[in-house]
mmCIF file of C-alpha atoms in Angstrom:
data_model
loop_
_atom_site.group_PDB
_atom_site.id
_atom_site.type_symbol
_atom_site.label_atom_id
_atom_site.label_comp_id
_atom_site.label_asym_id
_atom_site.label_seq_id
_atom_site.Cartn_x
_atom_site.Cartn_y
_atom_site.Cartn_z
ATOM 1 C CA UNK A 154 -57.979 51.943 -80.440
ATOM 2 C CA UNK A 155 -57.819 50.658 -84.059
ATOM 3 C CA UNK A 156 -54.292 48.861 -85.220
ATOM 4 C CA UNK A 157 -53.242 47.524 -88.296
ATOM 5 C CA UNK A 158 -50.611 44.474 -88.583
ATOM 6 C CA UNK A 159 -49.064 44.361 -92.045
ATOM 7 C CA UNK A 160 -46.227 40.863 -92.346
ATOM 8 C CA UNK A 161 -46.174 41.000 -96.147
ATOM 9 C CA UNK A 162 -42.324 40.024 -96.771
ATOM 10 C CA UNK A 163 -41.296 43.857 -98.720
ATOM 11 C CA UNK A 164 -44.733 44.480 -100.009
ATOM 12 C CA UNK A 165 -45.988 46.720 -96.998
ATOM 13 C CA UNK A 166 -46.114 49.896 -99.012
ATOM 14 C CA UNK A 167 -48.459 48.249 -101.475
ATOM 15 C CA UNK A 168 -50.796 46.979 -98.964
ATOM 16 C CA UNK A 169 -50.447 50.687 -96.960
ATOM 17 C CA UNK A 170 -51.228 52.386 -100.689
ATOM 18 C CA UNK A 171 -54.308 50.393 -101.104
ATOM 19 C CA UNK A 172 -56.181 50.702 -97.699
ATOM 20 C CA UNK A 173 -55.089 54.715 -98.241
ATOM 21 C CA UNK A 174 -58.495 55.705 -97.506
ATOM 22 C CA UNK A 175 -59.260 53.451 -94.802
ATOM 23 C CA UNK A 176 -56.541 54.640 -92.644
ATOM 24 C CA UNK A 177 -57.149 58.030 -93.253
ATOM 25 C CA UNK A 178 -60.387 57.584 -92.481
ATOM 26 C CA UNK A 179 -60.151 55.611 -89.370
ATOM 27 C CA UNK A 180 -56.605 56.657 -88.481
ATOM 28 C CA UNK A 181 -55.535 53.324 -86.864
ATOM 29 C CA UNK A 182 -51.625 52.389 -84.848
ATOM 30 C CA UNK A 183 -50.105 50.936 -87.688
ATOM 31 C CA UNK A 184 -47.527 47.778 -87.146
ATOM 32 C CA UNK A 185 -45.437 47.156 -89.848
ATOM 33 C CA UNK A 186 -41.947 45.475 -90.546
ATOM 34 C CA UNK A 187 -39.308 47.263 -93.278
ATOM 35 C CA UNK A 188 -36.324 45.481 -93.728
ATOM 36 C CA UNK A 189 -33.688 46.406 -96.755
ATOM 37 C CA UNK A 190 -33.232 43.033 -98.079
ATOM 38 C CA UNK A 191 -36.996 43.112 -99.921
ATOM 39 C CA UNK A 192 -36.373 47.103 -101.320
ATOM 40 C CA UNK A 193 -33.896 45.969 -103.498
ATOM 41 C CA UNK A 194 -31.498 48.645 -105.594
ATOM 42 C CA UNK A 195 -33.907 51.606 -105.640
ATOM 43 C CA UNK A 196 -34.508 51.522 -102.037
ATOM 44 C CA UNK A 197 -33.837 55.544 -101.455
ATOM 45 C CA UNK A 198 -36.853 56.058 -103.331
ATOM 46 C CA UNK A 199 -38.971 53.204 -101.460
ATOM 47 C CA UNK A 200 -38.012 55.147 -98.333
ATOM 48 C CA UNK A 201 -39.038 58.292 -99.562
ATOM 49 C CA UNK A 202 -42.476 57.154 -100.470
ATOM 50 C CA UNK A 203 -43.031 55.682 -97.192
ATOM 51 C CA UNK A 204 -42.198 58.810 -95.336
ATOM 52 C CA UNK A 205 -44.295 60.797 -98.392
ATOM 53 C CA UNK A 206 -47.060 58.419 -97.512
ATOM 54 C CA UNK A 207 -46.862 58.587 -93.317
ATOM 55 C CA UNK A 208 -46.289 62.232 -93.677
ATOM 56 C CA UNK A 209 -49.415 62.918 -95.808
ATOM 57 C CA UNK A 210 -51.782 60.922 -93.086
ATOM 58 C CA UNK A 211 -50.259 62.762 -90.136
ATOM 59 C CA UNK A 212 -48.186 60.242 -88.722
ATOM 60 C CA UNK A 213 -45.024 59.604 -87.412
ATOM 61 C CA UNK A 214 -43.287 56.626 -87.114
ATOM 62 C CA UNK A 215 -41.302 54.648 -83.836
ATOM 63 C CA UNK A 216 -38.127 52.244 -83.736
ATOM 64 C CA UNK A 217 -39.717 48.859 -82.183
ATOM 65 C CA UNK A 218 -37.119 47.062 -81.225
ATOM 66 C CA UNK A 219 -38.822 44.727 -78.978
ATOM 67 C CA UNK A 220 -42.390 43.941 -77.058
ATOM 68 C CA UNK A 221 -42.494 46.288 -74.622
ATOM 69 C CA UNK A 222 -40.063 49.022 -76.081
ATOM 70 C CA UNK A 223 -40.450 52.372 -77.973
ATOM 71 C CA UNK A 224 -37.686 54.142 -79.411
ATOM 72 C CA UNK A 225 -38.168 57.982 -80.412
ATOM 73 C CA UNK A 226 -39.013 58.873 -83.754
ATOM 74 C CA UNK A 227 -37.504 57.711 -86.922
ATOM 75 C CA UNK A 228 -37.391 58.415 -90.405
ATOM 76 C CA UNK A 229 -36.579 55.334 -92.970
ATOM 77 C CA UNK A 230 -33.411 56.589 -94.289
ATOM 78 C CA UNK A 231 -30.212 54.590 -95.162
ATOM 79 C CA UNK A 232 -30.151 51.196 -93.911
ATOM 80 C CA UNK A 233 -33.165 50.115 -92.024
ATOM 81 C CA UNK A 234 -34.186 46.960 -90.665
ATOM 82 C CA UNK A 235 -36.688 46.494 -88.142
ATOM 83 C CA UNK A 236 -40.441 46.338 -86.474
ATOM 84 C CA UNK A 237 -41.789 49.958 -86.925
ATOM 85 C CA UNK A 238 -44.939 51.525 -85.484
ATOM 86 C CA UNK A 239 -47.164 54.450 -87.139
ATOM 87 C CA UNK A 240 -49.128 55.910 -84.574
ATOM 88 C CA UNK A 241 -51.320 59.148 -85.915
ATOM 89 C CA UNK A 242 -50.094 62.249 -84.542
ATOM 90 C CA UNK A 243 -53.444 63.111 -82.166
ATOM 91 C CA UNK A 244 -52.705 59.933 -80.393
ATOM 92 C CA UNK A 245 -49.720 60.221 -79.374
#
């Protein structure tokens, strides 16, 4: 199994955009942490382009609350803080 770890304090989706073809390519588990604070005002849209951009590479995205722990599927709408997990949808 590939995985990704992305800790960029609110710049994930930039980081996700640019390695586009890489994780397409190699379809890795994707760790990632969106919190609210680092969207700022226009975080409805931010939301929608990370689901646009998850949706797009087949994956689907997991509540990590803690080591250990999986919660079922979530989408990044409203208020959202948290770790989250993309796993691609043939390795589930």
């Amino acid at each position: 199994m590939i995985a990704i770890k992305i800790d960029v304090q609110g710049t994930e989706l930039d980081v996700l955009q640019s390695a586009k073809t890489i994780i397409g390519k190699h379809k890795p588990v994707i760790f990632f942490e969106y919190e609210s604070e680092y969207i700022g005002d226009d975080e409805g849209s931010v939301q929608k382009e990370y689901m646009e951009f998850f949706e797009t590479l087949g994956y689907d995205l997991y509540h990590n609350p803690s080591f250990g722990s999986l919660l079922p599927k979530i989408e990044l709408m409203g208020y959202f803080n948290g770790d989250v997990i993309a796993f691609p949808r043939q390795q589930q």
